Coordinates of C-alpha atoms in Angstrom, one line a residue:
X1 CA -46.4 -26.0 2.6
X2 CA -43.2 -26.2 0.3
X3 CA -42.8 -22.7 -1.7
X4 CA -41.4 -24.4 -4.6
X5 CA -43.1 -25.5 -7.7
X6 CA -44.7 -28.6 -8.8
X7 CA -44.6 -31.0 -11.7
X8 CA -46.9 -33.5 -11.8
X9 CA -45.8 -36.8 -14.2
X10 CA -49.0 -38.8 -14.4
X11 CA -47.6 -42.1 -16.3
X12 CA -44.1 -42.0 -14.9
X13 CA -42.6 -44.6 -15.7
X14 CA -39.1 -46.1 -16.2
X15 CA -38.5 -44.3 -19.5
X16 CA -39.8 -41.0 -20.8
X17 CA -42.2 -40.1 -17.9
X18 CA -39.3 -40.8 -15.4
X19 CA -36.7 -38.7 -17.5
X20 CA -39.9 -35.7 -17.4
X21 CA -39.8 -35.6 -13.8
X22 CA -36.1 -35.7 -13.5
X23 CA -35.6 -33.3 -15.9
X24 CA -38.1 -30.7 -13.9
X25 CA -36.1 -31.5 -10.9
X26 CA -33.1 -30.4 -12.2
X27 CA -34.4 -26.9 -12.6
X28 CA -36.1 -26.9 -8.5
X29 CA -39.2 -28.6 -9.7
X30 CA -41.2 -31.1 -6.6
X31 CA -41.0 -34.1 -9.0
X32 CA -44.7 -35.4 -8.3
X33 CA -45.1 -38.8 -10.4
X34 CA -47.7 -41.2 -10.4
X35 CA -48.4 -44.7 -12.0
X36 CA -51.5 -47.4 -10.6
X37 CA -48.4 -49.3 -8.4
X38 CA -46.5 -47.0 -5.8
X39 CA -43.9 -50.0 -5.3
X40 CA -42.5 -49.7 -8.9
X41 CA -42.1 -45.9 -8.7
X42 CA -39.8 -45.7 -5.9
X43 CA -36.6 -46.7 -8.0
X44 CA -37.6 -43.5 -9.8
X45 CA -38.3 -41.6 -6.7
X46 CA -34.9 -42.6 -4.9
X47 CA -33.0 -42.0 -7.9
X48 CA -34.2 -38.0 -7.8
X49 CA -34.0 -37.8 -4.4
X50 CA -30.0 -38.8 -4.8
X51 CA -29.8 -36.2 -6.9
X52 CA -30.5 -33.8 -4.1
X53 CA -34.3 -32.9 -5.5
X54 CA -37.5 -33.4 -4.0
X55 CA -40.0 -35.8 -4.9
X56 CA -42.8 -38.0 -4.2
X57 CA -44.4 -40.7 -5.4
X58 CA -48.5 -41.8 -5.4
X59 CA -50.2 -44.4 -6.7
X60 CA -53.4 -43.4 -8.7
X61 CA -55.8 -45.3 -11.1
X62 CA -55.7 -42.0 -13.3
X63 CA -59.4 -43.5 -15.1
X64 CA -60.8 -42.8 -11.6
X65 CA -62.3 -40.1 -11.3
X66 CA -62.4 -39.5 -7.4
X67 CA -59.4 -40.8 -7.3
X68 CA -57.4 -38.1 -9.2
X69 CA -59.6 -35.1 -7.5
X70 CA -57.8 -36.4 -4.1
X71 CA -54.9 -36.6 -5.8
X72 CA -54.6 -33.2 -6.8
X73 CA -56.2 -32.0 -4.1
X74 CA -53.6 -33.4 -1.9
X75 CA -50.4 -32.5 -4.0
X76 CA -51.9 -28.8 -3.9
X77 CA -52.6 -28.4 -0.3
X78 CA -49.7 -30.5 1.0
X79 CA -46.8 -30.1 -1.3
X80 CA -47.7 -27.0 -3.9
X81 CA -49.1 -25.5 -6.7
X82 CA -48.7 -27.6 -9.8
X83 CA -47.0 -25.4 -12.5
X84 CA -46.5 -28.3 -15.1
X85 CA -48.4 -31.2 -15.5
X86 CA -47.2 -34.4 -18.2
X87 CA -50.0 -36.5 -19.2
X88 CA -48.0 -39.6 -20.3
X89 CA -50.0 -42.6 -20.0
X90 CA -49.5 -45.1 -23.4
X91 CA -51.8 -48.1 -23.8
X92 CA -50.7 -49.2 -27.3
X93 CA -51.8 -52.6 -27.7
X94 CA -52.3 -54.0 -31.1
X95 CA -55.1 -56.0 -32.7
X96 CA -57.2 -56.8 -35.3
X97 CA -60.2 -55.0 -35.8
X98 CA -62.1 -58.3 -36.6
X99 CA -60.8 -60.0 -33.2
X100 CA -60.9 -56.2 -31.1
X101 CA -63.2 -56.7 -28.2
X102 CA -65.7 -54.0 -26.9
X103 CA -63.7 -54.7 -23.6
X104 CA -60.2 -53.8 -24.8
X105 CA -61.0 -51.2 -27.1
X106 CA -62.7 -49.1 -24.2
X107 CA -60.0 -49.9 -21.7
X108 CA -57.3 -48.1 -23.7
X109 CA -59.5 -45.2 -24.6
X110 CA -60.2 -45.0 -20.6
X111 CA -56.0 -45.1 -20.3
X112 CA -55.2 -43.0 -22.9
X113 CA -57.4 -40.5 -23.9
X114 CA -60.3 -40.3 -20.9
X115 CA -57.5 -40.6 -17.9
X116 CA -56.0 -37.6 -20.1
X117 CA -59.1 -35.5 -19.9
X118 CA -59.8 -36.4 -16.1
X119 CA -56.0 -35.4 -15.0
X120 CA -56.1 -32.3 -17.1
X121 CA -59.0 -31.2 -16.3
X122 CA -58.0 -31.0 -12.6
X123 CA -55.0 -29.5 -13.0
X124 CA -56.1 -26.9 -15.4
X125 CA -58.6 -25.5 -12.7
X126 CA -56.4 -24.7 -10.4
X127 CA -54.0 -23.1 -13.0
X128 CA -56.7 -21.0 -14.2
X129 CA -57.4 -19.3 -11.0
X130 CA -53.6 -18.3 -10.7
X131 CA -53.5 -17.6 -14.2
X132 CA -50.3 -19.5 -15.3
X133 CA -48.8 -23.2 -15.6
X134 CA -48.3 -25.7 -18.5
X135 CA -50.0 -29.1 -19.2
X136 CA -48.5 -31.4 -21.6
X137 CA -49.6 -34.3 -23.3
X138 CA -47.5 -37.2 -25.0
X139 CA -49.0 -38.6 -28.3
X140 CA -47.7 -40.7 -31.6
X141 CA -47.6 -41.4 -34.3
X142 CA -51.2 -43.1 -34.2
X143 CA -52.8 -39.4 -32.8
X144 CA -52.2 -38.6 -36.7
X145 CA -53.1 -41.7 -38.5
X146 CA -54.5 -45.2 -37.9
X147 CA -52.2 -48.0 -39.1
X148 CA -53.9 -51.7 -39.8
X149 CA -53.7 -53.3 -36.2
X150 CA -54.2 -50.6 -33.8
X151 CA -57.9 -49.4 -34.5
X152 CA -58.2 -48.7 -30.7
X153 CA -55.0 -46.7 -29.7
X154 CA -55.4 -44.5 -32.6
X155 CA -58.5 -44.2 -31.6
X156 CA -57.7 -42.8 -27.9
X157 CA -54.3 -41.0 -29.7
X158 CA -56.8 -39.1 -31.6
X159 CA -58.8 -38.1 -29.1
X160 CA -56.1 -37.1 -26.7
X161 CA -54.8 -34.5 -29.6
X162 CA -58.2 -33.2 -30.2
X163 CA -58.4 -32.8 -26.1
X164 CA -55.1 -30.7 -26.3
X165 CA -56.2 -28.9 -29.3
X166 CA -59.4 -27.7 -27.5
X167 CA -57.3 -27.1 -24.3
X168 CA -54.9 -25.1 -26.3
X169 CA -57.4 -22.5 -27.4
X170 CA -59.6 -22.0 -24.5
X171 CA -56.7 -21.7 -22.1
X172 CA -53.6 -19.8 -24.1
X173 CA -55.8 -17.0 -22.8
X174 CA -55.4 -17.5 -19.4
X175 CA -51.9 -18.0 -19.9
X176 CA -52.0 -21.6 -19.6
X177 CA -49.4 -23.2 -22.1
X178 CA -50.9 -26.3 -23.7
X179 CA -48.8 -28.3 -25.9
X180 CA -49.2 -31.9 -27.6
X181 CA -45.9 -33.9 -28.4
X182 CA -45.9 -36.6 -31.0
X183 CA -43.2 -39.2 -30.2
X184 CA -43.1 -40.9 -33.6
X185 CA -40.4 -43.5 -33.2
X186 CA -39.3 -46.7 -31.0
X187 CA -38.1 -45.3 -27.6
X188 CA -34.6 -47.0 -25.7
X189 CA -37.1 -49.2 -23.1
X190 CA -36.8 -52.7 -22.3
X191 CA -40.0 -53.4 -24.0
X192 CA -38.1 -52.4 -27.5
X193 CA -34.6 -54.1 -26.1
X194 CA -36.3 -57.3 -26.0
X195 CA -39.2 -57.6 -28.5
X196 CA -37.5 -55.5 -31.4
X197 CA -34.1 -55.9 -31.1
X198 CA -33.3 -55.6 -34.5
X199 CA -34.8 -51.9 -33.7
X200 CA -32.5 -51.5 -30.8
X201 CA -29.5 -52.5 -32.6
X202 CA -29.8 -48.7 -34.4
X203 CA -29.1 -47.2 -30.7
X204 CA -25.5 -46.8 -31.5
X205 CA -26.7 -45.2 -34.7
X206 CA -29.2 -42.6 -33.0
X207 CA -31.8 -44.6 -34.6
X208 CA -33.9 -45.2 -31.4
X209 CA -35.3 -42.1 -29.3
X210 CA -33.5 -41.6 -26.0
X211 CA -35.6 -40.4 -23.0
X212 CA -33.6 -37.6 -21.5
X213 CA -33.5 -36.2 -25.0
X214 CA -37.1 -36.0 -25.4
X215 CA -37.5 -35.1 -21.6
X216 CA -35.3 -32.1 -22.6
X217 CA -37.9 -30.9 -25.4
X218 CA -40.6 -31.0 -22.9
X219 CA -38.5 -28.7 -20.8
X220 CA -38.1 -26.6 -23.8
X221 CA -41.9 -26.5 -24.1
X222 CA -42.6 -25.5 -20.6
X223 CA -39.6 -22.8 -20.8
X224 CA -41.3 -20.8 -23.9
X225 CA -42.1 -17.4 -24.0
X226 CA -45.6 -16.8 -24.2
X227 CA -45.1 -14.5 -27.3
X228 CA -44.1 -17.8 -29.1
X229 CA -45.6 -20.7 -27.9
X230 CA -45.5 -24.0 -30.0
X231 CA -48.6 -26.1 -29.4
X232 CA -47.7 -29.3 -31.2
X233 CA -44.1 -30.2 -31.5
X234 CA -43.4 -33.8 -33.4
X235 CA -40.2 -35.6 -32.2
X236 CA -38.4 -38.5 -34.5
X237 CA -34.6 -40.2 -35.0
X238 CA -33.0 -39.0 -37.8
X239 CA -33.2 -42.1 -40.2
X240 CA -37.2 -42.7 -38.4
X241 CA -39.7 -42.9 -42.1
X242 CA -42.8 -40.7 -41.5

């Protein structure tokens, strides 16, 4: 088994959980990333492994909860201990309360707020027996207030802090850093390149987040000395309202 450290990216994908895992890599990290297709993470994989860095990718259904016991299970036995784990998984979907089915609104409270629990939890066992790591989750916006329209993602966004929270206090003891990010502003993605572009047209102008900037923050997080340790750390553009 590799002596190097793990990070485990649980919602990798082509944005901010693919600059997380590159980021970690830079500094000697195994990038370990996951997302429910294996074929769409191997641009990601490739493009760390050019780097010259180690990592590997795995297809998971992170709402499962055998699923992600075998998966940490095998990244620990097989590749190593996990020192950082990134819960990144979104699910924002907007709708009206008076059309929101019972369907939806549990689907993204399984993707972003019980997957969170299940993936934590797993992780956080086997850092509590070597007394260290750091387990990360990304929120927004909607984890501090419900806007008209997205009943159910504030909903899970809500949840997911108060998960963190709870983590936070039971494990700072163990030396276990547990920090919440709130990522209040449109990201550079496709998805904002080509349904907002009127958004995207403030790139130039800083107005849009850029993903290897907040990756860097979450590197900042992990890097903190334990005698001051920030548990929630809210990330925005410059011109971004809040």
């Amino acid at each position: 088994m590799n002596n190097k450290k793990v990070v485990l990216v649980v919602g990798a994908g082509d944005a901010t959980g693919g600059a997380i895992a590159k980021r970690f890599a830079q500094e000697g990290f195994i990038a370990c990333v996951t997302r429910r297709s294996a074929e769409k993470l191997q641009p990601l994989v490739d493009s760390i492994k050019a780097n010259g860095d180690e990592a590997h990718g795995f297809a998971c259904d992170a709402r499962k909860e055998d699923d992600v016991i075998a998966l940490v299970e095998q990244i620990e036995s097989e590749i190593g201990p996990i020192e950082a784990f990134v819960f990144n998984i979104g699910a924002n979907v907007p709708c009206s309360i008076l059309e929101e089915t019972s369907r939806k609104y549990f689907k993204i409270w399984e993707m972003a707020c019980f997957s969170g629990f299940l993936n934590a939890r797993e992780v956080a066992k086997r850092m509590a027996k070597r007394e260290r790591g750091t387990i990360l989750f990304t929120g927004a916006t909607a984890g501090m207030r419900g806007a008209a329209g997205f009943a159910a993602f504030a909903g899970a966004k809500h949840g997911i802090r108060a998960l963190a929270q709870s983590m936070a206090r039971e494990l700072g003891p163990m030396n276990i850093h547990v920090a919440h990010i709130i990522v209040d502003g449109a990201i550079d993605t496709d998805f904002i390149r080509d349904n907002f572009p009127e958004k995207y047209a403030t790139k130039d102008q800083d107005g849009i987040l850029n993903p290897d900037h907040i990756a860097e923050n979450y590197w900042y997080l992990h890097s903190q000395p334990r005698d001051a340790w920030t548990f929630e750390l809210d990330l925005r553009p410059w011109n971004e309202r809040w």
